[in-house]
XYZ file of C-alpha atoms in Angstrom:
204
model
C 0.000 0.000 0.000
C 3.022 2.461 1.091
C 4.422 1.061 -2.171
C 1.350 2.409 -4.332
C 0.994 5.867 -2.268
C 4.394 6.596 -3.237
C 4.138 5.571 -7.216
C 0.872 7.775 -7.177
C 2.385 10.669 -5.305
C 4.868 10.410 -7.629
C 3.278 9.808 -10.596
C 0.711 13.635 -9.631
C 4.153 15.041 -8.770
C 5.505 14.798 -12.367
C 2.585 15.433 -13.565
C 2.698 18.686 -12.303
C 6.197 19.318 -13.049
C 5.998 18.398 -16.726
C 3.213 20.650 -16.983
C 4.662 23.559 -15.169
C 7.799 22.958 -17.280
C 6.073 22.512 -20.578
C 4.330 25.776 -19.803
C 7.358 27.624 -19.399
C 8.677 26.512 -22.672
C 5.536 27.496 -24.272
C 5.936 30.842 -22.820
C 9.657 31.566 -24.033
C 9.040 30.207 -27.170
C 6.007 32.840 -27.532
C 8.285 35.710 -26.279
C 11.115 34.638 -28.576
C 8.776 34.489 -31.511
C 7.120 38.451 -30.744
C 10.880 39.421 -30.287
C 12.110 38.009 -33.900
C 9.087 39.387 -35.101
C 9.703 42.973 -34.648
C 12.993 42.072 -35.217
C 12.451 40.987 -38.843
C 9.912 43.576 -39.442
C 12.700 46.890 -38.214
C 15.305 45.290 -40.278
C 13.187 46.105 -43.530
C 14.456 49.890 -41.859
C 13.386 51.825 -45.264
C 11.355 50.934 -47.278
C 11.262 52.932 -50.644
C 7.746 52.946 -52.689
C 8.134 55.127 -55.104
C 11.071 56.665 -57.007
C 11.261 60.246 -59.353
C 13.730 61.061 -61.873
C 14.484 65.061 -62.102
C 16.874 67.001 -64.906
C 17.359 70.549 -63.575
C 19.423 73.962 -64.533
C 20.656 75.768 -61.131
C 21.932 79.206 -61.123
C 24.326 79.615 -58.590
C 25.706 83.131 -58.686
C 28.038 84.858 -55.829
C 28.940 88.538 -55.115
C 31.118 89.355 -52.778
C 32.552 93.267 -52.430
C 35.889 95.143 -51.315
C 37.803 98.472 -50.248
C 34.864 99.300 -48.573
C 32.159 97.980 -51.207
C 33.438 100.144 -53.619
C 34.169 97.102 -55.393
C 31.597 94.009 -55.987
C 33.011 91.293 -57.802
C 30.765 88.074 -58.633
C 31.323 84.314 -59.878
C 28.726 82.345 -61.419
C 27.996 79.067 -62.740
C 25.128 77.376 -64.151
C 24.353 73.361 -62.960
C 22.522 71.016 -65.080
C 21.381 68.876 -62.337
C 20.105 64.903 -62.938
C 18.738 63.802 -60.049
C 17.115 60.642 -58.585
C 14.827 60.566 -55.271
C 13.387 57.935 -53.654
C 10.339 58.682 -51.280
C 9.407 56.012 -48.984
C 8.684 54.953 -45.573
C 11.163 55.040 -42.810
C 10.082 51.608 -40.991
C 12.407 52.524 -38.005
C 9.761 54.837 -37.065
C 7.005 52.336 -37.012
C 4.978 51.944 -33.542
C 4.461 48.302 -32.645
C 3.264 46.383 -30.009
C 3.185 42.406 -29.370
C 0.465 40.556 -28.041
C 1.846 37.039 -27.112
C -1.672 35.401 -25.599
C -3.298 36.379 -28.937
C -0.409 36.245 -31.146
C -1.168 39.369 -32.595
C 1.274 42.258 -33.615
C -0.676 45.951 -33.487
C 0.472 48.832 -35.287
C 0.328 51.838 -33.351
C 1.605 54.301 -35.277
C 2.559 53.964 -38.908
C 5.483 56.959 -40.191
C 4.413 59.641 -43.202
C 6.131 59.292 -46.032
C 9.898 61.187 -46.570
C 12.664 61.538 -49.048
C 14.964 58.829 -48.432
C 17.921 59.017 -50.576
C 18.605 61.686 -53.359
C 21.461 60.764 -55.889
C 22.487 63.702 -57.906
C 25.149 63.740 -60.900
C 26.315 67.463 -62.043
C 27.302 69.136 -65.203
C 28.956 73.102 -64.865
C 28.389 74.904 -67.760
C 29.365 78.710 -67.824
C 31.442 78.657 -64.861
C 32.969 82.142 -64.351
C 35.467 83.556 -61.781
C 35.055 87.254 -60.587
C 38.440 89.017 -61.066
C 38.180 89.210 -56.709
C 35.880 86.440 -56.247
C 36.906 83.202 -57.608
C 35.949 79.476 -57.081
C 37.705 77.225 -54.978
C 37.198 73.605 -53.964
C 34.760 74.496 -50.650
C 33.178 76.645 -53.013
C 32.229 73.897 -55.387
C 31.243 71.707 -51.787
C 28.667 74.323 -51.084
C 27.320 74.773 -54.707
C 27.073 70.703 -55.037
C 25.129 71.027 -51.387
C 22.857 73.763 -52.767
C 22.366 72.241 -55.828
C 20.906 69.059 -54.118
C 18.618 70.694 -52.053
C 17.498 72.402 -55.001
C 16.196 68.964 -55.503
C 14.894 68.109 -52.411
C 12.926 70.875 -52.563
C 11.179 70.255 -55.718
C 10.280 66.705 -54.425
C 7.431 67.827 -52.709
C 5.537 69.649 -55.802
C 6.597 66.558 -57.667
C 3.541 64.166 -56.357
C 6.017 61.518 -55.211
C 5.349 62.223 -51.052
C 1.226 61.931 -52.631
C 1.996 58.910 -54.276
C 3.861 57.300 -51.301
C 0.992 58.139 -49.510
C -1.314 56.107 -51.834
C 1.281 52.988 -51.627
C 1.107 52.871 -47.525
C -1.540 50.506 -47.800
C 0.939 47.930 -49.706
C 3.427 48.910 -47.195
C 1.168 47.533 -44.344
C 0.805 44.434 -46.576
C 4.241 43.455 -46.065
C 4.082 43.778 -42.954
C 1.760 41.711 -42.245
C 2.758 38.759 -44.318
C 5.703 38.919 -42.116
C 3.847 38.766 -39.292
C 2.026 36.197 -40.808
C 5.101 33.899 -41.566
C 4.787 32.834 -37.287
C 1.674 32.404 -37.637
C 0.736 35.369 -35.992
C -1.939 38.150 -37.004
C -1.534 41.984 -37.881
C -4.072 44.729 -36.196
C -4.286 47.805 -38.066
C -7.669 48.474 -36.184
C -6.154 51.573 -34.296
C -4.867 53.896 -37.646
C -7.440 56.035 -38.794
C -7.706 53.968 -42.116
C -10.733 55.608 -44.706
C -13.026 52.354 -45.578
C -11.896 51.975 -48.694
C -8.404 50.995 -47.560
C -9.617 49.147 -45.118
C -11.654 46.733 -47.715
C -8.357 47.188 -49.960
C -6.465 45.713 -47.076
C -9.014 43.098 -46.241
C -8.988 41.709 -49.866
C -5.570 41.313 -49.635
């Protein structure tokens, strides 16, 4: 009988154990899995949506004066810029939070869209030195640094940031087949989403 007792106490004893243990695993794995998750989803970092290809002239002129600006001299030059930006969505500015008891991944905030790279390539034409003002190599620095953000700020009348805009619906997409790839679920529930993305996003 003391025999028995013991084999059932501790047959109720492991019981317990392998459950407790098993449950523990369960729970690790889980956290593991949100952690790789969000993981995978901030290395994507940038993702670029749309690009825009620009061809440009830029005026750069400089007057500078002496002996007590009775004397202006000025250099010019003219830039023909070709220019490509990419406008996208910085995904290291994405909000997320994990759920592990529902397996679910919501997005809490989702970035607006920005220029993410601009590559530029410059021609001078008509580069002239004032007889007291002429170019030197910081000079040329500052023009090629002017002349790019004569670019960046074209992008916005361009219709690439509204066009990026229009793509953040495909953006969420990927996300969420990588979310998906645990067997885990995205909630987009919380972004003020019109009805006709949200339908867009459901058919998908």
């Amino acid at each position: 009988m003391d025999i028995f007792l013991a084999l059932l106490l501790g047959g109720v004893a492991s019981y317990f154990v392998y459950s407790y243990l098993g449950k523990k695993q369960k729970e690790q794995l889980t956290i593991r899995q949100s952690h790789l998750l969000l993981d995978k989803i901030k290395s994507v970092c940038k993702l670029t949506t749309v690009e825009g290809d620009f061809s440009e002239i830029y005026h750069y002129e400089d007057r500078s004066e002496h002996f007590l600006r009775l004397i202006s001299s000025k250099k010019r030059a003219l830039v023909v810029i070709k220019a490509k930006a990419s406008v996208g969505y910085d995904l290291k500015k994405l909000r997320l939070k994990a759920d592990k008891e529902k397996k679910q991944v919501r997005i809490l905030h989702f970035p607006q869209p920005e220029i993410l790279t601009v590559e530029t390539d410059f021609t001078y034409y008509d580069k002239k030195d004032g007889l007291l003002n002429k170019f030197g190599a910081g000079d040329l620095t500052v023009l090629n640094k002017a002349a790019k953000q004569h670019i960046v700020d074209k992008v916005p009348q361009s219709g690439l940031i509204q066009t990026a805009k229009k793509e953040a619906l495909d953006a969420i997409l990927i996300i969420e087949k990588i979310v998906e790839t645990i067997g885990w679920e995205l909630d987009y529930s919380e972004l003020k989403l019109p009805d006709d993305d949200i339908s867009y996003l459901k058919k998908h």
